[in-house]
Amino acid sequence: MTREAAVTDGAATAVPVRGDSLVEVRDLKVHFPITRGILFDRVVGHVKAVDGVDLTIPRGRTYGLVGESGCGKSTLGRAILRLTRPTSGTVVFDGIELTGLPADRMRAMRRRMQMIFQDPMSSLDPRQNVESILIEGLQAHGIGADRAARRKLITRTLDAVGLPTWALSRYPHEFSGGQRQRIGIARALVLGPDLIVADEPVSALDVSVQAQVINLLDELQEELGLTYLVIAHDLAVVRHISDVVGVMYLGTLVEEAPSDRLYSQPLHPYTRALMSAVPVPDPDVEDRRERILLAGDLPSPANPPTGCRFHTRCPWAQPTRCPDERPELRTIGASRVACHWAERIASGELRRHEVTAQLVRPEDAGDTPGTLATPSEPGSFV
Amino acid sequence: MALLEVEELSVTFRQRGRRTVRAVDGVSFSVDAGEVVGLVGESGCGKSVTSLAIMGLLPRQAGVTVEGRADFDGTDLLRVDRRTMRDIRGRDIAMIFQDPLSSLNPVLPIGRQVTEVLARHRGLSGEAARREAAELLDRVGIPDPTRRLREYPHQLSGGMRQRALIAIAVACRPRLLIADEPTTALDVTIQAQILELLKELVRDSGTALIMITHDLGVVAGMCDTVNVLYAGRVVETARRRPLFTEPRHPYTVGLLNSIPRLDGGRGERLSPIPGSVRDVLPWADGCAFAPRCSRQVPSCVGGPPALVLTHTDRSYRCVNPVPPAAGPATPADSGTAPAPTAGGSAAGETRTTAVPAAREEESA
């Protein structure tokens, strides 16, 4: 339906250049300065929210990004759309490098890359009715010849996301959470984008409604050939809708694997721990599975550990290489893993050991985390 | 006899110029000593209001009506005066909330907040209270507890704050702990730590736990008995295993079918429940779930569906329940492993293992 918008709009280069990948991210870094001082702000350090990420999103597929809060997954998503300016690195979208694009051309490109936000209540203007929400983007990008043409486009989009036409004259507060998220999806969809970045698209919704939105995203992809980048903390959701899943930890990608492989054969110790921590709604599975409890909290991204960033919490960490040598993403089978010892962990040669928790300060960015003794029994909370 | 027996609990909020809301509409369930009971449901199903009513934390003002009974060890919690309730709260029944940052006092050090409970209920003060507080923090896995005592909530991470809150809750070795979405604000790896901690506390001290959650995965791993709530009523009660292997209420089945599973395949279409939690029928006019139900029959409308009690610990509120085999079940379980032994064994075993600890006798 909204495809025609993409075809009629000749401004953007719609020629696929690099085979079947839509987005290519190379060594992307986003560092936020930490400033101190009263009159003059001194830069005292950087929060390395995204610190060297390489990834490729295939056209027409779904790439899932998971990780805990503060791992940089949302910043990465925003940096790809250039909603946050990357510190260095490149993002190539359909053969066009976005990082150096002047503002006006970037704005035109935005029609082809849209975003769906987590909380539809705060991402929709409460004083705009649905029609005005949807028409705003069309006007900004000059899509549709007149009011009637735009109206037609809007009604079709509404229909595609499963909202009735009478919704046009209503305001966001008159809808339920699930319907509001549909409005958010319609707003992204009406411009006929190629890529949709969905940042926690269902986490604000009730369980029974989540499935409706997940199915809707699936259907739209099938129908329109959309490419998704889905960012979420819920592994089950991400695994369900993604073809490829990237796991992030402290600003870097630690593992990237086809979504089936991620659960059956997680290779990175962090992925293993993450997978084992997600509760499964099945008592038999819950009673059987082995839980890998990680010690302590996520270290501060302003002062990430040296070497492998996960080595402070890793139950498989080794005295050599892990603390001083940063692992590169290596291809092992169908996955890419950033772990020095992935093969030897997978073969069972290396065993898990105890880890003592390091105290992590949420606010004090510059503090060195001190190692502290804890009453740790193997497998207990530490 | 059950430790807590909630009968026909109803909470109504009336406000001038607004629609009267019956948030909890005749909820009944019971909790045995040392048992983990789950209250599961989506937002607005009344699970949190139920717990607040039991704790006596609903505002005592015109417009808020609480009816029914909540017998805790012979005392009706809904009828006791405030003074007695203050004694019970914190000592016999304690609560853990979802957001630790807003339930801890931001301007008091953690230590003060822990010792406050110790002073109020156990008469400890000074050095003794501080030592006990440090021990409590240590027990819930907070590293370097003596130093943490002097720190403020904002200096701790989310997981550590939740641990501190748990330390306060278990400070007086309560017989009943109510955890209202204790891990919803936390990351999965931290959630796993906190759930493990709660399991250990329950196992070691024999404390009963009411686990309020929307996450069926958490229920599957923790609860002995599960109550599924919808629109302010318990629609299904079952032991843990039977609930998952043969759910009877269409709402339970719908919930189970609508969540993606970590161990499921990619692309399997989910079967969501149509509509939203707003589409309800008042219970007086029929089954509240009827407008969204796939098994709706004419007799659903007209009056509240009666509670059907089957053999052993199982009940559901439905006139056209899902036949036993139709759930998302592993059919092998359906005939042979019903209620009490299946659900009880895992939890029962673990609870009787080692470390029954002196604290159990003390609190009993």
Short mmCIF file of C-alpha atoms in Angstrom, two decimals, chain B residues 114 118 122 131-141 167-168 170-172 359:
data_model
loop_
_atom_site.label_atom_id
_atom_site.label_comp_id
_atom_site.label_asym_id
_atom_site.label_seq_id
_atom_site.Cartn_x
_atom_site.Cartn_y
_atom_site.Cartn_z
CA VAL B 114 16.93 -1.05 58.06
CA LEU B 118 14.58 -3.44 63.89
CA ARG B 122 12.44 -6.01 67.71
CA ARG B 131 25.31 -5.21 63.53
CA GLU B 132 22.03 -6.92 62.78
CA ALA B 133 21.42 -4.57 59.83
CA ALA B 134 24.84 -5.35 58.37
CA GLU B 135 24.11 -9.02 58.76
CA LEU B 136 20.82 -8.61 56.92
CA LEU B 137 22.46 -6.78 54.03
CA ASP B 138 25.08 -9.48 53.92
CA ARG B 139 22.39 -12.13 53.84
CA VAL B 140 20.70 -10.59 50.80
CA GLY B 141 24.03 -10.46 49.00
CA ALA B 167 16.59 -6.90 53.60
CA ILE B 168 14.18 -4.45 55.23
CA VAL B 170 12.83 -9.80 55.99
CA ALA B 171 14.38 -7.94 58.94
CA CYS B 172 11.77 -9.22 61.37
CA ARG B 359 14.74 -18.54 62.77
#
